Amino acid sequence: MTMTRLLPSREDEDMLETISRFAASEMAPHVAENEESGTFPREVIGKLGALGVLSLPHDEAYGGSAMDDEVALQVVEELARTWATVGVAVTVHWASVHPLWKWGTDEQRKRWLPDLIGGDLLGGFCLSEPEAGSDPGSMKTTATRDGDDYVISGTKAWITHGGDADFYTVMARTSDDGARGISCFLVPGDAPGLTAALPEKKMGLTGSRTSQVQFDHVRVAADRRIGAEGKGLSMALDALDTGRLCIAAVSTGLAQAALDQAAEYARTREQFGQPIIDFQGVSFLLADMSARTSAARALYLDAARRKDRGVPYTRLAAEAKLFASDAAMGVTTDAVQVLGGAGYTKDYPVERLMREAKIMQIFEGTNQIQRHVIGRSYR
């Protein structure tokens, strides 16, 4: 069954149709091979950059499209529906640009933003550390002022695009004042002293490189600090609000892909002389999968519309990420069940979708952290 979207304008519909055709022609033929070999699809990201996808949320003055989140996130969902690695890559790039775009000076934006969102460069976002994941305020990476420079030393962990990124947005400690002692820096990917460890060996999303990034006295000019000293953590948390919506969109794309695969299989697989979709046990599974997917989409779009209108959306972003990632885990698991033994083999993509869905419950703050954010909003 073809999924229909309600979009604000005909232009938005045409753009989503372009993305859908691109995904079918330029992405779908390479998913299985790249995920099996652990190869990052940099060429695909470059082509998306040429289409303007890497610059969708950003101001037109700097080469962006100034697209509302309501539409941009559906682009992410459509990409993730075909290839989660690509959907995640786009959202991580957006997060990497976010502090410069929102808090950079006019001079900084004019100097760096056009190149960073122009389509040729890829970003990485360096917040987590080996001992500072859910509690980023306890990070130990330091940025020490030395004349007109800062010298950054420490190790960042779980960095998407670690070793592949052309630039990193790095949170580092500039004072001992706890969460208020963290600042934000824009660091070139080829800076002397910056190295990436070997990629993590993950259960899913294997086409996306994740690694530690090490800073060994990396010297950056003071004008590469974004915002005032001590404001880095608040920037990171703001980026995480948007990032949670992005992961909700990716999760919804995964769920939709699993539902599509399961429904197609159930229509063509026959047992006892009839398609298995005619059996109530299977049709009820598909009905629940469909309801979860539609609810996940509605929740992230509600939060996105609030964000577009300047209405507080932090709680809704956490709810969307929590619900959509749990939905993706449930829907992909049920898809394997619909396919039975075939679903447990690599002959069909549903087992990969299930493995990819698991990380969505961990990305951008675990779902336990999301529950903390939601519960705290009622205090």
Coordinates of C-alpha atoms in Angstrom, one line a residue:
M1 CA 0.0 0.0 0.0
T2 CA 1.4 3.4 -1.0
M3 CA 1.9 5.8 1.9
T4 CA 0.6 9.3 1.4
R5 CA 1.8 12.4 3.2
L6 CA 0.1 15.6 4.0
L7 CA 2.6 18.3 3.2
P8 CA 2.2 22.1 3.4
S9 CA 2.7 22.8 -0.4
R10 CA 2.9 21.3 -3.8
E11 CA 6.6 22.2 -3.9
D12 CA 7.1 20.2 -0.7
E13 CA 5.3 17.2 -2.3
D14 CA 7.6 17.5 -5.4
M15 CA 10.7 17.6 -3.3
L16 CA 9.7 14.5 -1.3
E17 CA 8.9 12.7 -4.6
T18 CA 12.5 13.7 -5.8
I19 CA 13.9 12.2 -2.6
S20 CA 11.9 9.0 -3.0
R21 CA 13.1 8.5 -6.5
F22 CA 16.7 9.3 -5.5
A23 CA 16.4 6.7 -2.7
A24 CA 15.1 4.0 -5.1
S25 CA 17.7 4.6 -7.8
E26 CA 20.8 5.8 -5.9
M27 CA 20.5 4.2 -2.5
A28 CA 18.5 1.0 -2.6
P29 CA 20.8 -0.9 -4.9
H30 CA 23.8 -0.4 -2.5
V31 CA 22.3 -1.0 1.0
A32 CA 22.8 -4.7 1.5
E33 CA 26.4 -4.7 0.1
N34 CA 27.6 -1.6 2.0
E35 CA 26.0 -2.8 5.3
E36 CA 27.5 -6.2 4.9
S37 CA 31.0 -4.8 4.2
G38 CA 30.7 -1.9 6.7
T39 CA 31.3 0.7 4.0
F40 CA 30.2 4.2 4.5
P41 CA 28.3 5.6 1.5
R42 CA 30.2 8.8 1.1
E43 CA 29.3 9.1 -2.6
V44 CA 25.6 8.9 -1.7
I45 CA 26.0 11.7 0.9
G46 CA 27.8 13.8 -1.7
K47 CA 24.9 13.4 -4.1
L48 CA 22.5 14.3 -1.4
G49 CA 24.6 17.4 -0.7
A50 CA 24.3 18.3 -4.4
L51 CA 20.6 18.1 -4.0
G52 CA 20.7 20.5 -1.1
V53 CA 19.7 18.0 1.6
L54 CA 22.6 18.8 3.9
S55 CA 21.5 22.5 4.0
L56 CA 17.7 22.1 4.3
P57 CA 17.2 23.7 7.7
H58 CA 19.6 26.5 7.3
D59 CA 19.2 30.2 6.3
E60 CA 18.9 31.0 2.6
A61 CA 21.5 33.8 3.2
Y62 CA 24.1 31.1 3.7
G63 CA 23.0 28.8 0.9
G64 CA 20.3 26.9 2.8
S65 CA 16.7 26.2 2.1
A66 CA 15.2 27.5 5.4
M67 CA 12.9 24.5 5.3
D68 CA 10.5 24.0 8.2
D69 CA 11.3 20.9 10.4
E70 CA 7.8 19.5 9.6
V71 CA 9.1 18.9 6.0
A72 CA 12.8 18.4 6.6
L73 CA 12.1 15.6 9.1
Q74 CA 9.9 13.8 6.5
V75 CA 12.9 13.9 4.2
V76 CA 14.9 12.2 6.9
E77 CA 12.2 9.6 7.4
E78 CA 12.0 8.9 3.6
L79 CA 15.8 8.4 3.5
A80 CA 15.8 6.2 6.5
R81 CA 13.0 4.1 5.0
T82 CA 15.5 3.0 2.4
W83 CA 18.8 3.2 4.3
A84 CA 19.0 4.2 8.0
T85 CA 22.8 4.9 7.7
V86 CA 22.0 7.7 5.3
G87 CA 19.2 9.1 7.4
V88 CA 21.5 9.2 10.4
A89 CA 24.3 10.7 8.5
V90 CA 22.2 13.7 7.4
T91 CA 20.9 14.3 10.9
V92 CA 24.4 14.1 12.5
H93 CA 25.6 16.6 9.9
W94 CA 22.8 18.9 10.8
A95 CA 23.6 18.6 14.5
S96 CA 27.3 19.4 13.8
V97 CA 26.3 22.6 12.1
H98 CA 23.6 23.6 14.6
P99 CA 25.7 25.5 17.2
L100 CA 27.5 27.6 14.5
W101 CA 24.2 28.3 12.7
K102 CA 22.3 29.3 15.9
W103 CA 25.0 30.9 18.1
G104 CA 27.9 31.8 15.8
T105 CA 28.6 35.5 15.1
D106 CA 27.7 36.9 11.7
E107 CA 31.4 36.9 10.8
Q108 CA 31.7 33.2 11.8
R109 CA 28.6 32.2 9.8
K110 CA 29.7 34.1 6.7
R111 CA 33.2 32.6 7.0
W112 CA 32.3 28.9 7.5
L113 CA 28.6 28.1 7.1
P114 CA 28.3 28.2 3.3
D115 CA 31.1 25.6 3.0
L116 CA 29.8 23.4 5.8
I117 CA 26.4 23.1 4.3
G118 CA 27.4 23.3 0.7
G119 CA 27.3 19.6 0.2
D120 CA 31.0 18.6 0.0
L121 CA 31.8 18.5 3.7
L122 CA 30.6 16.1 6.4
G123 CA 30.4 16.9 10.1
G124 CA 30.8 15.0 13.4
F125 CA 29.4 16.0 16.8
C126 CA 31.7 15.3 19.7
L127 CA 29.9 15.3 23.1
S128 CA 30.1 11.9 24.7
E129 CA 33.2 10.5 26.4
P130 CA 34.1 7.0 27.7
E131 CA 33.0 8.1 31.2
A132 CA 30.5 10.8 30.2
G133 CA 27.6 9.5 28.3
S134 CA 24.2 10.3 29.9
D135 CA 26.0 12.8 32.1
P136 CA 27.8 15.1 29.7
G137 CA 28.4 17.6 32.4
S138 CA 31.1 15.3 33.8
M139 CA 33.2 15.4 30.6
K140 CA 37.0 15.6 31.1
T141 CA 38.2 16.8 27.7
T142 CA 39.8 20.2 28.2
A143 CA 40.3 23.3 26.1
T144 CA 43.1 25.4 27.6
R145 CA 43.6 29.0 26.5
D146 CA 47.0 29.7 25.1
G147 CA 47.3 33.2 23.7
D148 CA 45.2 33.4 20.6
D149 CA 44.5 29.7 20.6
Y150 CA 42.9 26.9 22.6
V151 CA 44.6 23.6 23.1
I152 CA 42.2 20.7 23.2
S153 CA 43.1 17.4 24.9
G154 CA 41.0 14.4 25.7
T155 CA 38.9 11.5 24.1
K156 CA 35.4 11.6 22.7
A157 CA 33.5 8.4 22.4
W158 CA 30.7 7.0 20.2
I159 CA 31.3 9.6 17.5
T160 CA 29.3 9.0 14.3
H161 CA 31.5 9.8 11.3
G162 CA 34.6 9.5 13.6
G163 CA 37.5 9.5 11.1
D164 CA 35.2 10.2 8.1
A165 CA 34.2 13.8 9.1
D166 CA 35.7 16.9 7.6
F167 CA 35.0 18.9 10.7
Y168 CA 33.9 18.3 14.3
T169 CA 31.8 20.4 16.7
V170 CA 33.5 19.7 20.0
M171 CA 32.4 20.3 23.5
A172 CA 35.3 20.7 25.9
R173 CA 35.9 22.0 29.4
T174 CA 37.3 25.5 29.7
S175 CA 36.9 25.7 33.5
D176 CA 36.2 23.5 36.5
D177 CA 32.7 25.0 37.0
G178 CA 30.8 21.8 36.3
A179 CA 28.2 22.0 33.6
R180 CA 28.9 25.7 33.3
G181 CA 32.5 25.2 32.4
I182 CA 32.0 23.6 29.0
S183 CA 32.5 25.5 25.7
C184 CA 32.0 24.7 22.0
F185 CA 34.6 24.6 19.3
L186 CA 34.6 24.1 15.5
V187 CA 37.6 21.9 14.8
P188 CA 38.9 20.9 11.3
G189 CA 39.0 17.2 10.7
D190 CA 42.6 17.3 9.6
A191 CA 43.9 19.3 12.6
P192 CA 47.3 18.1 13.8
G193 CA 46.9 15.8 16.9
L194 CA 43.3 14.8 16.0
T195 CA 43.0 11.1 15.3
A196 CA 40.2 8.5 15.2
A197 CA 40.4 5.0 16.7
L198 CA 39.4 1.9 14.9
P199 CA 35.6 1.7 14.2
E200 CA 33.4 0.1 16.8
K201 CA 32.2 -3.4 15.8
K202 CA 28.4 -2.9 16.1
M203 CA 25.4 -5.2 15.8
G204 CA 23.7 -2.9 13.3
L205 CA 24.0 0.3 11.3
T206 CA 27.3 -1.1 10.2
G207 CA 27.6 1.2 7.2
S208 CA 27.9 4.1 9.6
R209 CA 31.4 4.5 11.2
T210 CA 31.4 5.0 14.9
S211 CA 34.6 5.5 16.7
Q212 CA 36.5 7.3 19.5
V213 CA 38.1 10.6 18.5
Q214 CA 41.3 11.6 20.3
F215 CA 42.6 15.1 20.8
D216 CA 46.3 15.2 21.6
H217 CA 47.0 18.9 22.2
V218 CA 45.0 19.9 19.2
R219 CA 45.5 23.7 18.7
V220 CA 42.6 25.7 17.3
A221 CA 42.3 29.5 16.9
A222 CA 40.2 31.3 19.6
D223 CA 37.9 32.5 16.9
R224 CA 36.8 28.9 16.4
R225 CA 35.0 29.0 19.7
I226 CA 31.3 29.2 19.1
G227 CA 29.5 31.4 21.6
A228 CA 30.8 32.5 25.0
E229 CA 32.9 30.3 27.3
G230 CA 30.8 28.1 29.5
K231 CA 27.8 28.0 27.1
G232 CA 28.7 24.8 25.3
L233 CA 26.5 22.4 27.3
S234 CA 23.4 24.5 26.8
M235 CA 24.2 24.5 23.0
A236 CA 24.6 20.7 23.1
L237 CA 21.3 20.1 24.9
D238 CA 19.5 22.4 22.4
A239 CA 21.0 20.4 19.6
L240 CA 19.9 17.2 21.3
D241 CA 16.3 18.4 21.3
T242 CA 16.4 18.7 17.5
G243 CA 18.4 15.4 17.3
R244 CA 15.7 13.6 19.2
L245 CA 13.2 14.6 16.6
C246 CA 15.6 13.4 13.9
I247 CA 16.0 10.0 15.5
A248 CA 12.2 9.8 15.8
A249 CA 12.0 10.4 12.1
V250 CA 14.7 7.8 11.4
S251 CA 12.9 5.3 13.7
T252 CA 9.6 5.9 11.9
G253 CA 11.3 5.3 8.5
L254 CA 12.7 2.0 9.8
A255 CA 9.3 1.0 11.1
Q256 CA 7.6 1.9 7.8
A257 CA 10.2 -0.1 5.9
A258 CA 9.6 -3.2 8.1
L259 CA 5.8 -2.8 7.7
D260 CA 6.2 -2.6 3.9
Q261 CA 8.3 -5.7 3.8
A262 CA 6.1 -7.7 6.1
A263 CA 2.9 -6.8 4.3
E264 CA 4.4 -7.6 0.9
Y265 CA 5.6 -11.0 2.1
A266 CA 2.2 -11.7 3.8
R267 CA 0.4 -11.0 0.5
T268 CA 2.6 -13.4 -1.5
R269 CA 3.4 -16.2 1.0
E270 CA 0.8 -19.0 0.9
Q271 CA 0.0 -21.6 3.5
F272 CA -3.0 -23.9 3.7
G273 CA -4.0 -22.8 0.2
Q274 CA -4.2 -19.0 0.9
P275 CA -2.0 -16.0 1.5
I276 CA -1.0 -15.7 5.1
I277 CA -2.3 -12.1 5.2
D278 CA -5.8 -13.7 5.2
F279 CA -5.1 -15.3 8.6
Q280 CA -6.3 -13.2 11.5
G281 CA -3.1 -13.8 13.5
V282 CA -1.0 -12.2 10.8
S283 CA -3.5 -9.4 9.8
F284 CA -3.7 -8.3 13.5
L285 CA 0.1 -8.2 13.7
L286 CA 0.2 -6.0 10.6
A287 CA -2.6 -3.8 12.0
D288 CA -0.7 -3.2 15.2
M289 CA 2.5 -2.5 13.3
S290 CA 0.7 0.0 11.1
A291 CA -0.9 1.8 14.1
R292 CA 2.5 2.1 15.9
T293 CA 4.1 3.5 12.8
S294 CA 1.4 6.1 12.2
A295 CA 1.4 7.1 15.8
A296 CA 5.2 7.6 15.8
R297 CA 4.9 9.8 12.7
A298 CA 2.1 11.9 14.2
L299 CA 4.0 12.4 17.4
Y300 CA 7.3 13.6 15.8
L301 CA 5.4 15.8 13.3
D302 CA 3.4 17.4 16.2
A303 CA 6.7 18.3 18.0
A304 CA 8.2 19.6 14.7
R305 CA 5.3 21.9 14.1
R306 CA 5.6 23.3 17.6
K307 CA 9.3 23.9 17.0
D308 CA 8.6 25.6 13.7
R309 CA 6.2 28.0 15.4
G310 CA 8.5 28.8 18.3
V311 CA 6.5 26.9 20.9
P312 CA 8.4 24.9 23.6
Y313 CA 8.8 21.4 22.4
T314 CA 11.5 19.7 24.6
R315 CA 9.0 17.3 26.2
L316 CA 7.4 16.5 22.9
A317 CA 10.8 15.8 21.4
A318 CA 11.6 13.4 24.2
E319 CA 8.2 11.7 23.8
A320 CA 8.6 11.4 20.1
K321 CA 12.1 9.9 20.4
L322 CA 11.0 7.5 23.1
F323 CA 7.8 6.3 21.4
A324 CA 9.1 6.2 17.8
S325 CA 12.3 4.2 18.8
D326 CA 10.3 1.8 20.9
A327 CA 7.8 1.5 18.0
A328 CA 10.6 0.8 15.6
M329 CA 12.0 -2.0 17.8
G330 CA 8.5 -3.5 18.2
V331 CA 7.5 -3.2 14.5
T332 CA 10.8 -4.6 13.2
T333 CA 10.6 -7.5 15.6
D334 CA 7.1 -8.3 14.5
A335 CA 8.2 -8.1 10.9
V336 CA 10.7 -10.8 11.5
Q337 CA 7.8 -12.8 13.1
V338 CA 5.6 -12.3 10.0
L339 CA 8.3 -13.7 7.8
G340 CA 9.0 -16.6 10.2
G341 CA 12.2 -18.5 9.5
A342 CA 12.8 -16.4 6.4
G343 CA 12.8 -13.3 8.5
Y344 CA 15.7 -14.7 10.6
T345 CA 17.9 -15.0 7.5
K346 CA 19.9 -12.4 5.7
D347 CA 18.0 -13.2 2.5
Y348 CA 15.4 -10.6 3.6
P349 CA 16.2 -7.1 5.0
V350 CA 13.9 -7.3 8.1
E351 CA 16.6 -8.9 10.3
R352 CA 18.9 -5.9 9.5
L353 CA 16.1 -3.4 10.2
M354 CA 15.6 -5.1 13.6
R355 CA 19.3 -4.7 14.4
E356 CA 19.3 -1.1 13.3
A357 CA 16.2 -0.3 15.3
K358 CA 17.9 -1.2 18.6
I359 CA 20.4 1.7 18.5
M360 CA 17.5 4.1 18.1
Q361 CA 16.5 3.4 21.7
I362 CA 20.1 4.5 22.7
F363 CA 20.9 7.4 20.3
E364 CA 20.5 11.0 21.5
G365 CA 20.1 9.9 25.1
T366 CA 18.8 6.4 26.1
N367 CA 15.0 6.0 26.4
Q368 CA 15.5 5.9 30.2
I369 CA 16.9 9.4 29.9
Q370 CA 13.9 10.4 27.7
R371 CA 11.6 9.3 30.5
H372 CA 13.6 11.4 32.9
V373 CA 13.2 14.5 30.7
I374 CA 9.5 13.9 30.3
G375 CA 8.9 13.2 34.0
R376 CA 10.9 16.3 35.0
S377 CA 8.8 18.5 32.9
Y378 CA 5.8 17.9 35.2
R379 CA 7.6 18.9 38.4

